[in-house]
Short mmCIF file of C-alpha atoms and ligand atoms in Angstrom, two decimals:
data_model
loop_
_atom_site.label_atom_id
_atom_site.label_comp_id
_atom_site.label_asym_id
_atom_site.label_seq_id
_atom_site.Cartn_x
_atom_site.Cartn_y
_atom_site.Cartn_z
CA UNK A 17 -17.48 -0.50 18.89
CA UNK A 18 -14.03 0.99 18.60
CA UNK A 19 -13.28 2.80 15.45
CA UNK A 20 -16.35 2.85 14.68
CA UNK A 21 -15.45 5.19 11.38
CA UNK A 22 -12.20 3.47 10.56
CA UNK A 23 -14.11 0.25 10.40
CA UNK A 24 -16.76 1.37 8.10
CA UNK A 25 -13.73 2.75 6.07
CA UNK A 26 -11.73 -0.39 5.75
CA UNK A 27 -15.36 -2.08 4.63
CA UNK A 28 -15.89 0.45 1.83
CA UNK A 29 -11.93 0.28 0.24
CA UNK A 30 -11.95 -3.58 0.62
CA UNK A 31 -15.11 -3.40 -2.20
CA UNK A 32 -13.03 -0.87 -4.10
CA UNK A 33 -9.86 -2.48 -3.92
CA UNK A 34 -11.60 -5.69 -5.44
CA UNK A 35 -13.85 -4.02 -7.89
CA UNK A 36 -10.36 -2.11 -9.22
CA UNK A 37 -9.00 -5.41 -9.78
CA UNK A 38 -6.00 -4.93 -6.90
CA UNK A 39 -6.21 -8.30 -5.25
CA UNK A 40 -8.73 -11.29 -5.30
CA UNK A 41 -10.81 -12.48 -3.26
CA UNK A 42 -9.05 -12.61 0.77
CA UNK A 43 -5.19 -11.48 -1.00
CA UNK A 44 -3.82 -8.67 1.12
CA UNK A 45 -4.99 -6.54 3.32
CA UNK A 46 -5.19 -3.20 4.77
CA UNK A 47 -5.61 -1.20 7.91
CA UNK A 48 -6.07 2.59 9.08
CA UNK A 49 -4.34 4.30 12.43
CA UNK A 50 -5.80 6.31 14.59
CA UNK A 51 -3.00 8.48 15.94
CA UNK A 52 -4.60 10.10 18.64
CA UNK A 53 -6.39 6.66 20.19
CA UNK A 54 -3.08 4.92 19.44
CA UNK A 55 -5.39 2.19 17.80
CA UNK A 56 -4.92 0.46 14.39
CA UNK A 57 -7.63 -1.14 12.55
CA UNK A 58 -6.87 -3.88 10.54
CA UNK A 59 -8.97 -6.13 7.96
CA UNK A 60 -9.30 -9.99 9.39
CA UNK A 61 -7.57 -13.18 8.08
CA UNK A 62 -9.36 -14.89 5.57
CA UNK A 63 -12.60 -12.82 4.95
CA UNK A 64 -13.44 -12.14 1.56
CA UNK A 65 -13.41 -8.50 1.05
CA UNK A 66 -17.13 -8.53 -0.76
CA UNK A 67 -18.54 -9.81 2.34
CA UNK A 68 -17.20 -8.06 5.20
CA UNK A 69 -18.48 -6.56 7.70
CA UNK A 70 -17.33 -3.35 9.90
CA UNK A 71 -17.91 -6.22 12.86
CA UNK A 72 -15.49 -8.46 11.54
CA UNK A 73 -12.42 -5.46 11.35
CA UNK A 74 -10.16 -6.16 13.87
CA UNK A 75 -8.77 -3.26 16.37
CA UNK A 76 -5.16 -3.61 17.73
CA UNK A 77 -2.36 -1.58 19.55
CA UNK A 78 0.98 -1.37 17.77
CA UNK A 79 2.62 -3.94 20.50
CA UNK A 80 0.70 -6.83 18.71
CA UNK A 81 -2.40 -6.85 21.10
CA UNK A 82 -5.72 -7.39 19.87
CA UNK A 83 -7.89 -4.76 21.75
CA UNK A 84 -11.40 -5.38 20.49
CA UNK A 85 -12.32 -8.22 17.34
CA UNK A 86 -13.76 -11.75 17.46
CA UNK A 87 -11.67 -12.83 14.47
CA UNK A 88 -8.23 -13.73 13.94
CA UNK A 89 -6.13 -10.18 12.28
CA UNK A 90 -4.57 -10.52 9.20
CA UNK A 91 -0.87 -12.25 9.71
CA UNK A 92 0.91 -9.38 8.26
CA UNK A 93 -0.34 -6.58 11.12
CA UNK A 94 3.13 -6.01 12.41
CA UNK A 95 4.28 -4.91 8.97
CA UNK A 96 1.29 -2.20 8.93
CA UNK A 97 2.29 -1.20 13.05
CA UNK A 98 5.65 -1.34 12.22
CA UNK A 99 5.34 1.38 9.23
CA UNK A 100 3.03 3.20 11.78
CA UNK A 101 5.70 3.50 14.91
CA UNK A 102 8.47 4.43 12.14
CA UNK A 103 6.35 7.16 9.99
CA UNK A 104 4.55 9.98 11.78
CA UNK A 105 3.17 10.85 8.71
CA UNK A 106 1.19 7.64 7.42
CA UNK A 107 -2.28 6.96 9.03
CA UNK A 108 -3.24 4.25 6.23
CA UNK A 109 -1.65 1.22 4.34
CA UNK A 110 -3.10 -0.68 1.82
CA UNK A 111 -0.91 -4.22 1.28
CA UNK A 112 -1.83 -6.10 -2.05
CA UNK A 113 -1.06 -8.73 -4.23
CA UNK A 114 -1.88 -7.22 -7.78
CA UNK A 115 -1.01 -9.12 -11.11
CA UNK A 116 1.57 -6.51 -12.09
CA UNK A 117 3.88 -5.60 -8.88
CA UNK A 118 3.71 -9.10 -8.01
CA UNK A 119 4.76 -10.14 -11.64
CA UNK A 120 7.45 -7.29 -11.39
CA UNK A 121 8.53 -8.45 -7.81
CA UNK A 122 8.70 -11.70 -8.98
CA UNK A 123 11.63 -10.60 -11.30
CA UNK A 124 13.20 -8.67 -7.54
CA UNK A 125 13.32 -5.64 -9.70
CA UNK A 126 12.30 -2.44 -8.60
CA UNK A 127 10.38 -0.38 -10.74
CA UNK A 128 11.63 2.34 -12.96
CA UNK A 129 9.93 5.86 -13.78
CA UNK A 130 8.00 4.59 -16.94
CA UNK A 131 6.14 7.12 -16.79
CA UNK A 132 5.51 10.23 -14.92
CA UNK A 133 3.11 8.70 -11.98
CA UNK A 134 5.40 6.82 -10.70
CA UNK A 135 5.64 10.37 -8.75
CA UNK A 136 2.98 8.90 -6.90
CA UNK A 137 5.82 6.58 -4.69
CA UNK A 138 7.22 9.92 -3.39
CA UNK A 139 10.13 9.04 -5.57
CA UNK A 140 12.38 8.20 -9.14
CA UNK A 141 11.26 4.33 -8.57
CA UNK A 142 9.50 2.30 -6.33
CA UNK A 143 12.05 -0.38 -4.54
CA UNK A 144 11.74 -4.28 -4.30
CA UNK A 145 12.34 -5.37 -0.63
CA UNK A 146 14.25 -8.53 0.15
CA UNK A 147 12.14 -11.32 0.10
CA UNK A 148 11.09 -13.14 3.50
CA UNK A 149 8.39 -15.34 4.35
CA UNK A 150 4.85 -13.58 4.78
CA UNK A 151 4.05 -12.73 8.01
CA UNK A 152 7.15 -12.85 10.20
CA UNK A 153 8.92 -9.69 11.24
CA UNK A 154 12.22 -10.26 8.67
CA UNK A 155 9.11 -9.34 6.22
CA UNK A 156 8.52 -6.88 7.98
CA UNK A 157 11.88 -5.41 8.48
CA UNK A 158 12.81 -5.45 5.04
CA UNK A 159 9.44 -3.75 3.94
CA UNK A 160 10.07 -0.80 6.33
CA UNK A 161 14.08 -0.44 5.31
CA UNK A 162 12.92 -0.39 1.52
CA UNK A 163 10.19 1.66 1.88
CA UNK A 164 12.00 4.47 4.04
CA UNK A 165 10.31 7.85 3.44
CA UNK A 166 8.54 7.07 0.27
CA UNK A 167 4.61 6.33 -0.10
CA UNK A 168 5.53 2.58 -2.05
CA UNK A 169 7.13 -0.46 -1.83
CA UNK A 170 7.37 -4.04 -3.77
CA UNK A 171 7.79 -6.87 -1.75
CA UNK A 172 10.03 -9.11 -3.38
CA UNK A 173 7.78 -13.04 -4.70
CA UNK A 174 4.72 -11.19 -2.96
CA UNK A 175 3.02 -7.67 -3.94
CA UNK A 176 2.87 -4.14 -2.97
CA UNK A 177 2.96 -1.86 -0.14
CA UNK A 178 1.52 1.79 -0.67
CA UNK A 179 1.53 3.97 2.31
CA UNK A 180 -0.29 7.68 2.83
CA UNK A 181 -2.02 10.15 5.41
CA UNK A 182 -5.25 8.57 4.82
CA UNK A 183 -7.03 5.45 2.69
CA UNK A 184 -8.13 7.93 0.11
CA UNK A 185 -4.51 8.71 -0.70
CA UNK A 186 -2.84 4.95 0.09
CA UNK A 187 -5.57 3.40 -2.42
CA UNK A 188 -4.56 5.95 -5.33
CA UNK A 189 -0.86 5.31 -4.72
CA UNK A 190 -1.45 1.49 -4.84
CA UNK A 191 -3.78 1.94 -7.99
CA UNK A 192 -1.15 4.53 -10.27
CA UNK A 193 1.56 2.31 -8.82
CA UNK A 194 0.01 -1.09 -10.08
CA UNK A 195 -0.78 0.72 -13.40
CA UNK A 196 2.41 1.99 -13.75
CA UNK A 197 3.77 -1.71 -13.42
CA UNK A 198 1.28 -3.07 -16.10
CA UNK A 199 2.87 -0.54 -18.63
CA UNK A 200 6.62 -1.24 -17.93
CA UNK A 201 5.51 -5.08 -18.08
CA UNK A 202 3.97 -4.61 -21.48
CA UNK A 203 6.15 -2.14 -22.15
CA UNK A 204 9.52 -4.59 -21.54
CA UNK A 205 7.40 -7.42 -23.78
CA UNK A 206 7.05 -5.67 -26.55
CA UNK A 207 10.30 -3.70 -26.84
CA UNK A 208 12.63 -1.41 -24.47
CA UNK A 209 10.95 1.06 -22.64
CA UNK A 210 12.53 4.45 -22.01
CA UNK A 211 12.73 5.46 -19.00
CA UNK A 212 12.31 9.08 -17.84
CA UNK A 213 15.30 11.82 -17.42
CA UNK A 214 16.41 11.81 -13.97
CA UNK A 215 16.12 15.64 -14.03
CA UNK A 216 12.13 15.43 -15.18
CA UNK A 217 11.29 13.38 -12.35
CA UNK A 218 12.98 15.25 -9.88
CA UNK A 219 10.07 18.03 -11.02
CA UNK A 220 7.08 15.29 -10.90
CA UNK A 221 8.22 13.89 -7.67
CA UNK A 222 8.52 17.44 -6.36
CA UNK A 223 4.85 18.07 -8.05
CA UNK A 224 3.21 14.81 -6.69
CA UNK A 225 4.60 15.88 -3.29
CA UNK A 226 1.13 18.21 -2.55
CA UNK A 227 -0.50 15.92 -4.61
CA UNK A 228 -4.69 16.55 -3.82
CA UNK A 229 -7.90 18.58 -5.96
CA UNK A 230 -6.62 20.89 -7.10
CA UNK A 231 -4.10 18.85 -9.47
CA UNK A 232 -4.41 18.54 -12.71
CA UNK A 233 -2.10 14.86 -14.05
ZN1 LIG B 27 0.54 -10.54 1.17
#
């Protein structure tokens, strides 16, 4: 099989990104590039995440064509090959539908630094994309525009892009990201939040930029 690794990678986050509470059962989905094969794998539609199986990951170009996979690809792969052909530097994207962003996208706000990992998104605050209907390329266009060179985006009625290098990075971004909406949510409930000094997150973003082991956050 194609991608053989890539496959067995998608398999392993999909149990992660459940077990962290990110999405529910078949909500979202994810895939991994392979810049020098030109190949994306991408998780199927409709395939609990629990259950699947490196078999059932589907491999496609970035034109749309399904190279090697029995089942059906998720509907939103031209918003991951889209993000792929755009961003020489993002070989992973993890797409989710987490209580938090969605709750926060559901307002078409974007989210304010809260606190310091919103760093993560590459920048001050992670934007809310126009909202279009899941799946088409208007989705997808919007997405890309909002995201433009940062690591996160909220998709406005819908969830949460988080982009990175590699699945490691993409499923941290999408996890401090998600947590960093649950606190401005409760945050906003139970009073006004305060949000960072322009000038201190201009030092965390620049911090989070080499982001890896040997960080301490
Ligand atoms: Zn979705």
């Amino acid at each position: 099989m194609l991608l053989q690794k890539e496959r067995e990678e998608l398999v392993k986050y999909g149990k992660m990104i459940i077990q962290a509470g990110l999405t529910k059962g078949t909500g979202g989905n994810f895939s991994v590039y392979n810049r020098e094969e030109g190949l994306m794998a991408i998780t199927p539609s409709g395939i609990p995440y629990m259950i699947m199986k490196p078999e059932d990951i589907v491999i496609m170009d970035l034109k749309g064509n399904i190279v090697e996979g029995e089942l059906v690809p998720s509907s939103e792969h031209a918003m991951h090959a889209m993000v792929y052909e755009k961003r020489s530097d993002v070989n992973a994207m993890v797409h989710m539908h987490s209580i938090f962003c969605t709750t926060l996208s559901a307002l078409n706000e974007s989210l304010p630094a809260v606190d310091y990992l919103v760093a993560f998104s590459g920048d001050k605050e992670v934007k809310c994309a126009k909202y279009a209907t899941y799946g088409t390329v208007e989705l997808a266009e919007n997405a890309l525009e909002a995201l433009g060179n940062q690591n996160a985006v909220l998709l406005a009625n819908h969830g949460l892009n988080a982009v990175a290098g590699n699945m490691m990075m993409a499923f941290a971004i999408a996890e401090q990201i998600e947590f960093c909406a649950e606190v401005y949510i409760r945050a906003r409930s139970a009073g006004t939040p305060v949000i960072l000094r322009d000038d201190e997150m201009t030092r965390m973003v620049k911090r989070f930029a080499n982001y890896g082991q040997k960080k301490e956050c």
